[in-house]
Every structure is written in structure tokens, then in C-alpha cells.
mmCIF file of C-alpha atoms in Angstrom:
data_model
loop_
_atom_site.group_PDB
_atom_site.id
_atom_site.type_symbol
_atom_site.label_atom_id
_atom_site.label_comp_id
_atom_site.label_asym_id
_atom_site.label_seq_id
_atom_site.Cartn_x
_atom_site.Cartn_y
_atom_site.Cartn_z
ATOM 1 C CA MET A 21 71.619 109.391 79.730
ATOM 2 C CA GLY A 22 71.781 108.967 75.940
ATOM 3 C CA GLU A 23 73.786 110.711 73.298
ATOM 4 C CA PRO A 24 74.241 114.490 73.615
ATOM 5 C CA ARG A 25 71.856 116.438 71.394
ATOM 6 C CA LYS A 26 71.650 119.929 69.967
ATOM 7 C CA THR A 27 68.539 121.996 69.261
ATOM 8 C CA VAL A 28 68.782 123.715 65.879
ATOM 9 C CA THR A 29 66.532 126.669 65.018
ATOM 10 C CA ILE A 30 65.388 126.598 61.392
ATOM 11 C CA ARG A 31 63.017 129.600 61.408
ATOM 12 C CA ARG A 32 62.048 132.397 63.761
ATOM 13 C CA TRP A 33 59.228 134.771 62.916
ATOM 14 C CA GLY A 34 58.120 137.811 64.869
ATOM 15 C CA CYS A 35 58.584 141.567 65.130
ATOM 16 C CA LEU A 36 62.181 141.148 66.254
ATOM 17 C CA ALA A 37 63.010 137.938 64.349
ATOM 18 C CA GLU A 38 65.404 137.367 61.480
ATOM 19 C CA HIS A 39 62.722 135.811 59.228
ATOM 20 C CA GLY A 40 60.306 138.750 59.474
ATOM 21 C CA ASN A 41 56.804 138.939 60.850
ATOM 22 C CA ILE A 42 54.586 135.925 61.311
ATOM 23 C CA PRO A 43 52.541 135.384 58.123
ATOM 24 C CA HIS A 44 48.908 136.421 58.750
ATOM 25 C CA LYS A 45 47.307 134.335 56.019
ATOM 26 C CA LEU A 46 46.906 130.711 57.096
ATOM 27 C CA GLU A 47 47.851 129.416 53.663
ATOM 28 C CA GLU A 48 51.084 131.463 53.735
ATOM 29 C CA PHE A 49 51.874 130.352 57.273
ATOM 30 C CA VAL A 50 51.315 126.670 56.483
ATOM 31 C CA ALA A 51 53.524 127.015 53.373
ATOM 32 C CA ALA A 52 56.234 128.704 55.469
ATOM 33 C CA LEU A 53 56.047 125.927 58.058
ATOM 34 C CA GLN A 54 56.272 123.289 55.303
ATOM 35 C CA ALA A 55 59.303 125.056 53.810
ATOM 36 C CA ALA A 56 60.946 125.021 57.246
ATOM 37 C CA LEU A 57 60.169 121.313 57.671
ATOM 38 C CA ASP A 58 61.620 120.603 54.226
ATOM 39 C CA GLU A 59 64.940 122.157 55.347
ATOM 40 C CA ILE A 60 65.278 119.686 58.208
ATOM 41 C CA PRO A 61 67.204 116.520 57.316
ATOM 42 C CA ALA A 62 64.724 113.650 56.841
ATOM 43 C CA GLU A 63 66.248 111.581 59.661
ATOM 44 C CA HIS A 64 65.540 114.399 62.159
ATOM 45 C CA GLN A 65 62.112 115.591 60.960
ATOM 46 C CA HIS A 66 60.387 113.490 63.639
ATOM 47 C CA THR A 67 61.990 115.775 66.265
ATOM 48 C CA ALA A 68 60.708 119.017 64.676
ATOM 49 C CA GLU A 69 58.781 121.342 66.980
ATOM 50 C CA VAL A 70 57.007 124.685 66.794
ATOM 51 C CA ASP A 71 56.910 126.973 69.801
ATOM 52 C CA CYS A 72 55.020 130.201 70.206
ATOM 53 C CA ASP A 73 56.762 132.059 72.997
ATOM 54 C CA PRO A 74 56.713 135.837 73.266
ATOM 55 C CA GLU A 75 59.886 137.858 72.912
ATOM 56 C CA HIS A 76 60.531 140.784 75.201
ATOM 57 C CA GLU A 77 62.387 143.993 74.460
ATOM 58 C CA TYR A 78 62.236 147.486 75.955
ATOM 59 C CA GLY A 79 59.493 146.388 78.350
ATOM 60 C CA GLU A 80 57.244 145.257 75.498
ATOM 61 C CA SER A 81 56.125 141.748 74.552
ATOM 62 C CA TYR A 82 55.960 140.570 70.938
ATOM 63 C CA ALA A 83 54.531 137.379 69.419
ATOM 64 C CA ALA A 84 57.152 135.007 68.049
ATOM 65 C CA VAL A 85 57.099 131.575 66.418
ATOM 66 C CA ARG A 86 60.126 129.312 66.201
ATOM 67 C CA VAL A 87 60.684 126.016 64.329
ATOM 68 C CA THR A 88 63.397 123.774 65.760
ATOM 69 C CA TYR A 89 64.655 120.218 65.556
ATOM 70 C CA GLU A 90 67.085 118.099 67.516
ATOM 71 C CA ARG A 91 70.109 116.228 66.261
ATOM 72 C CA PRO A 92 73.095 114.492 67.814
ATOM 73 C CA LEU A 93 76.136 116.653 68.486
ATOM 74 C CA THR A 94 78.973 116.242 66.019
ATOM 75 C CA GLU A 95 82.368 115.026 67.227
ATOM 76 C CA GLU A 96 83.664 118.591 66.765
ATOM 77 C CA GLU A 97 80.830 120.054 68.877
ATOM 78 C CA ILE A 98 81.451 117.484 71.614
ATOM 79 C CA ALA A 99 85.175 118.296 71.606
ATOM 80 C CA ALA A 100 84.438 122.038 71.729
ATOM 81 C CA GLU A 101 82.027 121.593 74.661
ATOM 82 C CA GLU A 102 84.573 119.475 76.531
ATOM 83 C CA ALA A 103 87.313 122.047 75.916
ATOM 84 C CA GLU A 104 85.051 124.873 77.135
ATOM 85 C CA GLU A 105 84.080 122.926 80.253
ATOM 86 C CA ARG A 106 87.771 122.250 80.960
ATOM 87 C CA ARG A 107 88.560 125.964 80.541
ATOM 88 C CA ARG A 108 85.761 126.887 82.974
ATOM 89 C CA ALA A 109 86.895 124.239 85.480
ATOM 90 C CA ILE A 110 90.485 125.535 85.396
ATOM 91 C CA ARG A 111 89.221 129.095 85.905
ATOM 92 C CA ARG A 112 87.083 127.992 88.904
ATOM 93 C CA MET A 113 90.087 126.110 90.335
ATOM 94 C CA ARG A 114 92.349 129.185 90.048
ATOM 95 C CA ILE A 115 89.747 131.377 91.735
ATOM 96 C CA ALA A 116 89.442 128.836 94.566
ATOM 97 C CA GLU A 117 93.242 128.681 94.927
ATOM 98 C CA ARG A 118 93.381 132.498 95.263
ATOM 99 C CA GLU A 119 90.614 132.418 97.873
ATOM 100 C CA VAL A 120 92.476 129.747 99.856
ATOM 101 C CA ALA A 121 95.692 131.827 99.736
ATOM 102 C CA ILE A 122 93.802 134.906 100.984
ATOM 103 C CA MET A 123 92.227 132.937 103.859
ATOM 104 C CA ARG A 124 95.594 131.385 104.804
ATOM 105 C CA GLU A 125 97.093 134.853 104.968
ATOM 106 C CA ARG A 126 94.213 136.217 107.072
ATOM 107 C CA LEU A 127 94.496 133.287 109.477
ATOM 108 C CA GLY A 128 98.253 133.554 109.714
ATOM 109 C CA LEU A 129 98.746 130.190 108.055
ATOM 110 C CA ALA A 130 100.658 131.495 105.047
ATOM 111 C CA GLU A 131 103.480 129.207 104.005
#
């Protein structure tokens, strides 16, 4: 399957985005894209992508542009994901155990 990867967002422009509205002048937009690319570590620049998906809020749709790149997960991120998955698995197991106890009681099989 390959090593686990993480998508990192470098910039997000749009009406509702943290980096403000999308620049309207092409020269400004190209400069903003170049600045975003320059922030990406050189070894990951080949994974950089731009997507132009609308954002939705209050029944309205707004243009949005996002610059992302992919990188391998750090050891800490892998450990955190594994711990979270373990926590979720234990929670699912406890729910299932309660459901089994309820069904045993309903069927008169309680121990």
C-alpha cells in the first residue's frame, strides 16, 4: 500500500477562506501561487496541487481555491492515528458488549 501520507493545505482563498478573496489580477494570482509553492519543502513540491472547489454556507456557493501538497506522516502522527483507532475500536467493542448483554437478557440467556 505504501507509506501513509498527509495532505497539507498551504493556502485557501475565497469569500470564506483564511487567506482572503481570490486575487482578481492574473499577475497577483500567479505571484500568490508562487509564494505558496515556495512555502512547500523542496522534496514535496512535486506533489503540489491546486483545486478550485466551491465552498457552501447558508445555502450559497462561493468560489474557493486551495493549494495543497502531500508528505509522509511523521512518527508522532502515525502513533496518534493508531491511538485514536484503538480508542474507537475499544468504544465499538464496549457498545457491542452492551448490545449482547441486552439481547441475552431479552432472550432469557442472562448469566
